[in-house]
Amino acid sequence: MLQTYYTVKGYGEAEIVIEKSRFICYVNRATTEEEAMQFIQTIKKKHWDATHNCSAYLIGEHDQIQKANDDGEPSGTAGVPMLDVLKKKGLKDTVVVVTRYFGGIKLGAGGLVRAYGKAVSEGLKATGIVERRLMRIMRLTIDYTWLGKVENELRASIYPIKAIHYLDRVEIEVFVEENAKQPFIDWIIDLTSGRVEIAEGTTEYLDKEVEI
């Protein structure tokens, strides 16, 4: 698994108008080709009356799956420019569809390339981009008397809280970078005077919104 990578926050959309043609960009996260294809088909059904529904997606840790579809536009003027925007942003596991309603004015090959690229850029801005960082879940078990102090210190620290479980004792799940486990453990032991049980959990990705 990659230690860190960039992808879209989730679903989003944006619309631009160029020379009376409407370009509507739809964006989503897709971790498999099946998910990407389902999303594309959903947009095509929604806009069955559109002039074109062009698409592109980039999937896999090493971008193993890359597809671009011009959907009737001149070859290389839609899908490939859309895919290029995803690549330039360094995104993974992302699918985009640009729906075009022709406005009566031809844009030419260069104009189409710019229009589809701009539509995707605007779609990504509207959707938002996140950095996904692989983190270790550390589980702290403490008595309720320590809850206030530990929670306050954690919220003021670099260690995000994933969840707090109020049971017989309090269990706090915390995101910790792999190379920071020992400093974190030492800090918690010192903070609680050793009155804490610490268990190492699984790894999960933590999303942080960024601008790229």
PDB file of C-alpha atoms in Angstrom:
ATOM      1  CA  MET A   1       0.000   0.000   0.000  1.00  0.00           C
ATOM      2  CA  LEU A   2       1.196   3.492  -0.809  1.00  0.00           C
ATOM      3  CA  GLN A   3       2.251   5.571   2.184  1.00  0.00           C
ATOM      4  CA  THR A   4       0.594   8.633   0.697  1.00  0.00           C
ATOM      5  CA  TYR A   5      -1.244   9.647  -2.470  1.00  0.00           C
ATOM      6  CA  TYR A   6      -3.660  12.254  -3.830  1.00  0.00           C
ATOM      7  CA  THR A   7      -7.238  11.705  -4.966  1.00  0.00           C
ATOM      8  CA  VAL A   8     -10.530  13.578  -5.098  1.00  0.00           C
ATOM      9  CA  LYS A   9     -12.541  14.231  -1.963  1.00  0.00           C
ATOM     10  CA  GLY A  10     -15.578  12.470  -3.417  1.00  0.00           C
ATOM     11  CA  TYR A  11     -18.407  13.446  -5.745  1.00  0.00           C
ATOM     12  CA  GLY A  12     -18.492  16.900  -7.307  1.00  0.00           C
ATOM     13  CA  GLU A  13     -19.556  18.789 -10.395  1.00  0.00           C
ATOM     14  CA  ALA A  14     -19.056  22.104 -12.187  1.00  0.00           C
ATOM     15  CA  GLU A  15     -20.325  23.728 -15.368  1.00  0.00           C
ATOM     16  CA  ILE A  16     -18.717  26.136 -17.813  1.00  0.00           C
ATOM     17  CA  VAL A  17     -20.032  27.691 -21.027  1.00  0.00           C
ATOM     18  CA  ILE A  18     -17.733  28.232 -24.013  1.00  0.00           C
ATOM     19  CA  GLU A  19     -19.063  29.684 -27.268  1.00  0.00           C
ATOM     20  CA  LYS A  20     -22.640  28.774 -26.224  1.00  0.00           C
ATOM     21  CA  SER A  21     -21.707  25.094 -25.603  1.00  0.00           C
ATOM     22  CA  ARG A  22     -22.346  23.809 -22.067  1.00  0.00           C
ATOM     23  CA  PHE A  23     -19.626  21.631 -20.543  1.00  0.00           C
ATOM     24  CA  ILE A  24     -20.695  19.915 -17.313  1.00  0.00           C
ATOM     25  CA  CYS A  25     -17.935  18.050 -15.471  1.00  0.00           C
ATOM     26  CA  TYR A  26     -18.785  15.256 -13.047  1.00  0.00           C
ATOM     27  CA  VAL A  27     -16.080  13.933 -10.729  1.00  0.00           C
ATOM     28  CA  ASN A  28     -15.943  10.963  -8.381  1.00  0.00           C
ATOM     29  CA  ARG A  29     -13.546   8.637  -6.627  1.00  0.00           C
ATOM     30  CA  ALA A  30     -13.301   5.104  -8.053  1.00  0.00           C
ATOM     31  CA  THR A  31     -11.044   2.363  -6.717  1.00  0.00           C
ATOM     32  CA  THR A  32     -11.956  -0.205  -9.397  1.00  0.00           C
ATOM     33  CA  GLU A  33     -12.651  -0.056 -13.116  1.00  0.00           C
ATOM     34  CA  GLU A  34     -16.159  -1.387 -12.415  1.00  0.00           C
ATOM     35  CA  GLU A  35     -16.883   1.600 -10.147  1.00  0.00           C
ATOM     36  CA  ALA A  36     -15.603   3.985 -12.806  1.00  0.00           C
ATOM     37  CA  MET A  37     -17.728   2.385 -15.529  1.00  0.00           C
ATOM     38  CA  GLN A  38     -20.840   2.446 -13.332  1.00  0.00           C
ATOM     39  CA  PHE A  39     -20.336   6.155 -12.679  1.00  0.00           C
ATOM     40  CA  ILE A  40     -19.888   6.884 -16.375  1.00  0.00           C
ATOM     41  CA  GLN A  41     -23.045   4.953 -17.245  1.00  0.00           C
ATOM     42  CA  THR A  42     -25.011   6.817 -14.557  1.00  0.00           C
ATOM     43  CA  ILE A  43     -24.023  10.167 -16.068  1.00  0.00           C
ATOM     44  CA  LYS A  44     -24.787   8.946 -19.591  1.00  0.00           C
ATOM     45  CA  LYS A  45     -28.281   7.894 -18.504  1.00  0.00           C
ATOM     46  CA  LYS A  46     -28.813  11.241 -16.788  1.00  0.00           C
ATOM     47  CA  HIS A  47     -27.727  13.129 -19.900  1.00  0.00           C
ATOM     48  CA  TRP A  48     -28.997  10.768 -22.585  1.00  0.00           C
ATOM     49  CA  ASP A  49     -29.880  13.793 -24.727  1.00  0.00           C
ATOM     50  CA  ALA A  50     -26.414  15.391 -24.582  1.00  0.00           C
ATOM     51  CA  THR A  51     -24.253  15.816 -27.682  1.00  0.00           C
ATOM     52  CA  HIS A  52     -21.331  14.014 -25.988  1.00  0.00           C
ATOM     53  CA  ASN A  53     -20.517  12.349 -22.650  1.00  0.00           C
ATOM     54  CA  CYS A  54     -16.716  12.112 -22.695  1.00  0.00           C
ATOM     55  CA  SER A  55     -14.850  10.331 -19.916  1.00  0.00           C
ATOM     56  CA  ALA A  56     -11.500   9.470 -18.400  1.00  0.00           C
ATOM     57  CA  TYR A  57     -10.278   7.568 -15.373  1.00  0.00           C
ATOM     58  CA  LEU A  58      -7.047   6.694 -13.638  1.00  0.00           C
ATOM     59  CA  ILE A  59      -7.017   3.763 -11.196  1.00  0.00           C
ATOM     60  CA  GLY A  60      -4.453   1.796  -9.178  1.00  0.00           C
ATOM     61  CA  GLU A  61      -1.427   2.436  -6.980  1.00  0.00           C
ATOM     62  CA  HIS A  62       0.762   2.722 -10.055  1.00  0.00           C
ATOM     63  CA  ASP A  63      -1.943   4.038 -12.421  1.00  0.00           C
ATOM     64  CA  GLN A  64      -2.275   0.566 -13.917  1.00  0.00           C
ATOM     65  CA  ILE A  65      -5.696   1.330 -15.394  1.00  0.00           C
ATOM     66  CA  GLN A  66      -6.011   4.414 -17.600  1.00  0.00           C
ATOM     67  CA  LYS A  67      -8.852   4.989 -20.031  1.00  0.00           C
ATOM     68  CA  ALA A  68     -10.022   7.960 -22.100  1.00  0.00           C
ATOM     69  CA  ASN A  69     -13.129   8.129 -24.299  1.00  0.00           C
ATOM     70  CA  ASP A  70     -13.950  10.922 -26.774  1.00  0.00           C
ATOM     71  CA  ASP A  71     -17.576   9.754 -27.229  1.00  0.00           C
ATOM     72  CA  GLY A  72     -17.853  11.077 -30.763  1.00  0.00           C
ATOM     73  CA  GLU A  73     -15.653  14.164 -30.466  1.00  0.00           C
ATOM     74  CA  PRO A  74     -12.651  14.240 -32.896  1.00  0.00           C
ATOM     75  CA  SER A  75     -10.024  11.713 -31.765  1.00  0.00           C
ATOM     76  CA  GLY A  76      -7.773  13.003 -28.976  1.00  0.00           C
ATOM     77  CA  THR A  77      -9.700  16.236 -28.339  1.00  0.00           C
ATOM     78  CA  ALA A  78     -11.665  15.237 -25.222  1.00  0.00           C
ATOM     79  CA  GLY A  79     -10.820  12.068 -23.287  1.00  0.00           C
ATOM     80  CA  VAL A  80      -7.032  12.401 -23.493  1.00  0.00           C
ATOM     81  CA  PRO A  81      -6.953  16.089 -22.403  1.00  0.00           C
ATOM     82  CA  MET A  82      -9.249  15.144 -19.517  1.00  0.00           C
ATOM     83  CA  LEU A  83      -6.913  12.311 -18.498  1.00  0.00           C
ATOM     84  CA  ASP A  84      -3.919  14.644 -18.811  1.00  0.00           C
ATOM     85  CA  VAL A  85      -5.413  16.992 -16.202  1.00  0.00           C
ATOM     86  CA  LEU A  86      -5.724  14.087 -13.731  1.00  0.00           C
ATOM     87  CA  LYS A  87      -2.105  13.083 -14.407  1.00  0.00           C
ATOM     88  CA  LYS A  88      -0.759  16.618 -14.033  1.00  0.00           C
ATOM     89  CA  LYS A  89      -2.513  16.890 -10.661  1.00  0.00           C
ATOM     90  CA  GLY A  90      -0.954  13.575  -9.611  1.00  0.00           C
ATOM     91  CA  LEU A  91      -4.355  12.079  -8.818  1.00  0.00           C
ATOM     92  CA  LYS A  92      -5.205   8.417  -8.376  1.00  0.00           C
ATOM     93  CA  ASP A  93      -8.488   6.482  -8.234  1.00  0.00           C
ATOM     94  CA  THR A  94     -10.407   9.242 -10.001  1.00  0.00           C
ATOM     95  CA  VAL A  95     -13.084   9.222 -12.731  1.00  0.00           C
ATOM     96  CA  VAL A  96     -14.383  12.247 -14.637  1.00  0.00           C
ATOM     97  CA  VAL A  97     -17.173  12.679 -17.158  1.00  0.00           C
ATOM     98  CA  VAL A  98     -17.697  15.858 -19.173  1.00  0.00           C
ATOM     99  CA  THR A  99     -21.146  16.233 -20.694  1.00  0.00           C
ATOM    100  CA  ARG A 100     -21.385  18.620 -23.645  1.00  0.00           C
ATOM    101  CA  TYR A 101     -24.473  20.274 -25.052  1.00  0.00           C
ATOM    102  CA  PHE A 102     -23.417  21.751 -28.399  1.00  0.00           C
ATOM    103  CA  GLY A 103     -24.221  25.442 -28.727  1.00  0.00           C
ATOM    104  CA  GLY A 104     -23.948  25.757 -32.488  1.00  0.00           C
ATOM    105  CA  ILE A 105     -20.398  27.141 -32.747  1.00  0.00           C
ATOM    106  CA  LYS A 106     -17.554  24.765 -33.644  1.00  0.00           C
ATOM    107  CA  LEU A 107     -14.462  25.144 -31.452  1.00  0.00           C
ATOM    108  CA  GLY A 108     -11.869  23.365 -33.594  1.00  0.00           C
ATOM    109  CA  ALA A 109      -9.465  20.733 -32.284  1.00  0.00           C
ATOM    110  CA  GLY A 110      -7.418  23.140 -30.165  1.00  0.00           C
ATOM    111  CA  GLY A 111     -10.537  24.753 -28.748  1.00  0.00           C
ATOM    112  CA  LEU A 112     -11.980  21.374 -27.774  1.00  0.00           C
ATOM    113  CA  VAL A 113      -8.765  20.306 -26.043  1.00  0.00           C
ATOM    114  CA  ARG A 114      -8.763  23.536 -23.996  1.00  0.00           C
ATOM    115  CA  ALA A 115     -12.482  23.321 -23.232  1.00  0.00           C
ATOM    116  CA  TYR A 116     -12.455  19.746 -21.963  1.00  0.00           C
ATOM    117  CA  GLY A 117      -9.273  20.348 -19.972  1.00  0.00           C
ATOM    118  CA  LYS A 118     -10.737  23.487 -18.387  1.00  0.00           C
ATOM    119  CA  ALA A 119     -13.995  21.694 -17.570  1.00  0.00           C
ATOM    120  CA  VAL A 120     -12.113  19.011 -15.650  1.00  0.00           C
ATOM    121  CA  SER A 121      -9.973  21.599 -13.835  1.00  0.00           C
ATOM    122  CA  GLU A 122     -13.117  23.428 -12.716  1.00  0.00           C
ATOM    123  CA  GLY A 123     -14.716  20.134 -11.685  1.00  0.00           C
ATOM    124  CA  LEU A 124     -11.709  19.263  -9.525  1.00  0.00           C
ATOM    125  CA  LYS A 125     -11.784  22.702  -7.880  1.00  0.00           C
ATOM    126  CA  ALA A 126     -15.452  22.258  -7.007  1.00  0.00           C
ATOM    127  CA  THR A 127     -14.910  18.722  -5.709  1.00  0.00           C
ATOM    128  CA  GLY A 128     -11.754  19.222  -3.669  1.00  0.00           C
ATOM    129  CA  ILE A 129      -8.572  17.164  -3.494  1.00  0.00           C
ATOM    130  CA  VAL A 130      -7.279  15.191  -0.524  1.00  0.00           C
ATOM    131  CA  GLU A 131      -3.982  13.690   0.482  1.00  0.00           C
ATOM    132  CA  ARG A 132      -4.510  10.155   1.779  1.00  0.00           C
ATOM    133  CA  ARG A 133      -1.830   9.176   4.288  1.00  0.00           C
ATOM    134  CA  LEU A 134      -1.483   5.640   5.640  1.00  0.00           C
ATOM    135  CA  MET A 135      -1.661   5.797   9.447  1.00  0.00           C
ATOM    136  CA  ARG A 136      -1.505   3.351  12.321  1.00  0.00           C
ATOM    137  CA  ILE A 137      -4.493   3.242  14.685  1.00  0.00           C
ATOM    138  CA  MET A 138      -3.315   3.318  18.305  1.00  0.00           C
ATOM    139  CA  ARG A 139      -5.899   2.400  20.934  1.00  0.00           C
ATOM    140  CA  LEU A 140      -5.657   3.978  24.385  1.00  0.00           C
ATOM    141  CA  THR A 141      -7.628   2.642  27.356  1.00  0.00           C
ATOM    142  CA  ILE A 142      -7.868   4.954  30.360  1.00  0.00           C
ATOM    143  CA  ASP A 143     -10.033   5.598  33.421  1.00  0.00           C
ATOM    144  CA  TYR A 144     -12.656   8.335  33.127  1.00  0.00           C
ATOM    145  CA  THR A 145     -10.646  10.519  35.513  1.00  0.00           C
ATOM    146  CA  TRP A 146      -8.027  10.942  32.791  1.00  0.00           C
ATOM    147  CA  LEU A 147     -10.443  11.602  29.913  1.00  0.00           C
ATOM    148  CA  GLY A 148     -10.508  15.403  30.073  1.00  0.00           C
ATOM    149  CA  LYS A 149      -6.753  15.818  30.198  1.00  0.00           C
ATOM    150  CA  VAL A 150      -5.938  13.197  27.559  1.00  0.00           C
ATOM    151  CA  GLU A 151      -8.637  14.345  25.126  1.00  0.00           C
ATOM    152  CA  ASN A 152      -7.644  18.008  25.444  1.00  0.00           C
ATOM    153  CA  GLU A 153      -3.963  17.233  24.922  1.00  0.00           C
ATOM    154  CA  LEU A 154      -4.703  15.021  21.912  1.00  0.00           C
ATOM    155  CA  ARG A 155      -6.900  17.654  20.257  1.00  0.00           C
ATOM    156  CA  ALA A 156      -4.094  20.189  20.665  1.00  0.00           C
ATOM    157  CA  SER A 157      -1.501  17.764  19.267  1.00  0.00           C
ATOM    158  CA  ILE A 158      -0.520  16.445  15.836  1.00  0.00           C
ATOM    159  CA  TYR A 159      -2.345  13.162  16.523  1.00  0.00           C
ATOM    160  CA  PRO A 160      -5.950  13.162  15.178  1.00  0.00           C
ATOM    161  CA  ILE A 161      -8.596  11.329  17.204  1.00  0.00           C
ATOM    162  CA  LYS A 162     -10.494   8.750  15.174  1.00  0.00           C
ATOM    163  CA  ALA A 163     -13.095   7.774  17.777  1.00  0.00           C
ATOM    164  CA  ILE A 164     -13.846   7.693  21.515  1.00  0.00           C
ATOM    165  CA  HIS A 165     -15.701   4.719  22.986  1.00  0.00           C
ATOM    166  CA  TYR A 166     -17.349   5.200  26.387  1.00  0.00           C
ATOM    167  CA  LEU A 167     -17.349   1.743  27.968  1.00  0.00           C
ATOM    168  CA  ASP A 168     -16.410   0.554  31.481  1.00  0.00           C
ATOM    169  CA  ARG A 169     -13.274   2.526  30.763  1.00  0.00           C
ATOM    170  CA  VAL A 170     -12.652   4.974  27.952  1.00  0.00           C
ATOM    171  CA  GLU A 171     -11.113   3.753  24.700  1.00  0.00           C
ATOM    172  CA  ILE A 172      -9.617   6.401  22.414  1.00  0.00           C
ATOM    173  CA  GLU A 173      -8.522   5.539  18.885  1.00  0.00           C
ATOM    174  CA  VAL A 174      -5.815   7.805  17.512  1.00  0.00           C
ATOM    175  CA  PHE A 175      -4.189   8.169  14.070  1.00  0.00           C
ATOM    176  CA  VAL A 176      -0.379   7.969  14.356  1.00  0.00           C
ATOM    177  CA  GLU A 177       2.229   7.907  11.611  1.00  0.00           C
ATOM    178  CA  GLU A 178       4.192   4.656  11.539  1.00  0.00           C
ATOM    179  CA  ASN A 179       7.539   6.320  12.249  1.00  0.00           C
ATOM    180  CA  ALA A 180       6.029   8.270  15.155  1.00  0.00           C
ATOM    181  CA  LYS A 181       4.667   5.339  17.151  1.00  0.00           C
ATOM    182  CA  GLN A 182       7.370   5.246  19.822  1.00  0.00           C
ATOM    183  CA  PRO A 183       7.412   9.029  20.469  1.00  0.00           C
ATOM    184  CA  PHE A 184       3.615   8.881  20.725  1.00  0.00           C
ATOM    185  CA  ILE A 185       3.716   5.984  23.192  1.00  0.00           C
ATOM    186  CA  ASP A 186       6.351   7.730  25.307  1.00  0.00           C
ATOM    187  CA  TRP A 187       4.314  10.958  25.315  1.00  0.00           C
ATOM    188  CA  ILE A 188       1.076   9.220  26.368  1.00  0.00           C
ATOM    189  CA  ILE A 189       2.797   7.269  29.137  1.00  0.00           C
ATOM    190  CA  ASP A 190       4.332  10.473  30.451  1.00  0.00           C
ATOM    191  CA  LEU A 191       1.024  12.350  30.135  1.00  0.00           C
ATOM    192  CA  THR A 192      -0.903   9.745  32.139  1.00  0.00           C
ATOM    193  CA  SER A 193       1.875   8.824  34.570  1.00  0.00           C
ATOM    194  CA  GLY A 194       1.734   5.337  33.087  1.00  0.00           C
ATOM    195  CA  ARG A 195      -1.971   4.833  33.840  1.00  0.00           C
ATOM    196  CA  VAL A 196      -2.882   3.816  30.332  1.00  0.00           C
ATOM    197  CA  GLU A 197      -3.136   0.670  28.261  1.00  0.00           C
ATOM    198  CA  ILE A 198      -1.825   1.075  24.719  1.00  0.00           C
ATOM    199  CA  ALA A 199      -2.630  -1.341  21.893  1.00  0.00           C
ATOM    200  CA  GLU A 200      -1.557  -1.207  18.267  1.00  0.00           C
ATOM    201  CA  GLY A 201      -4.385  -1.546  15.744  1.00  0.00           C
ATOM    202  CA  THR A 202      -4.666  -1.781  11.981  1.00  0.00           C
ATOM    203  CA  THR A 203      -3.560   0.749   9.380  1.00  0.00           C
ATOM    204  CA  GLU A 204      -6.038   3.105   7.718  1.00  0.00           C
ATOM    205  CA  TYR A 205      -5.846   6.037   5.362  1.00  0.00           C
ATOM    206  CA  LEU A 206      -6.473   9.477   6.810  1.00  0.00           C
ATOM    207  CA  ASP A 207      -7.750  12.106   4.357  1.00  0.00           C
ATOM    208  CA  LYS A 208      -6.532  15.695   4.547  1.00  0.00           C
ATOM    209  CA  GLU A 209      -7.874  18.321   2.166  1.00  0.00           C
ATOM    210  CA  VAL A 210      -5.129  20.045   0.156  1.00  0.00           C
ATOM    211  CA  GLU A 211      -4.653  22.368  -2.804  1.00  0.00           C
ATOM    212  CA  ILE A 212      -2.514  21.114  -5.676  1.00  0.00           C
TER     213      ILE A 212
END
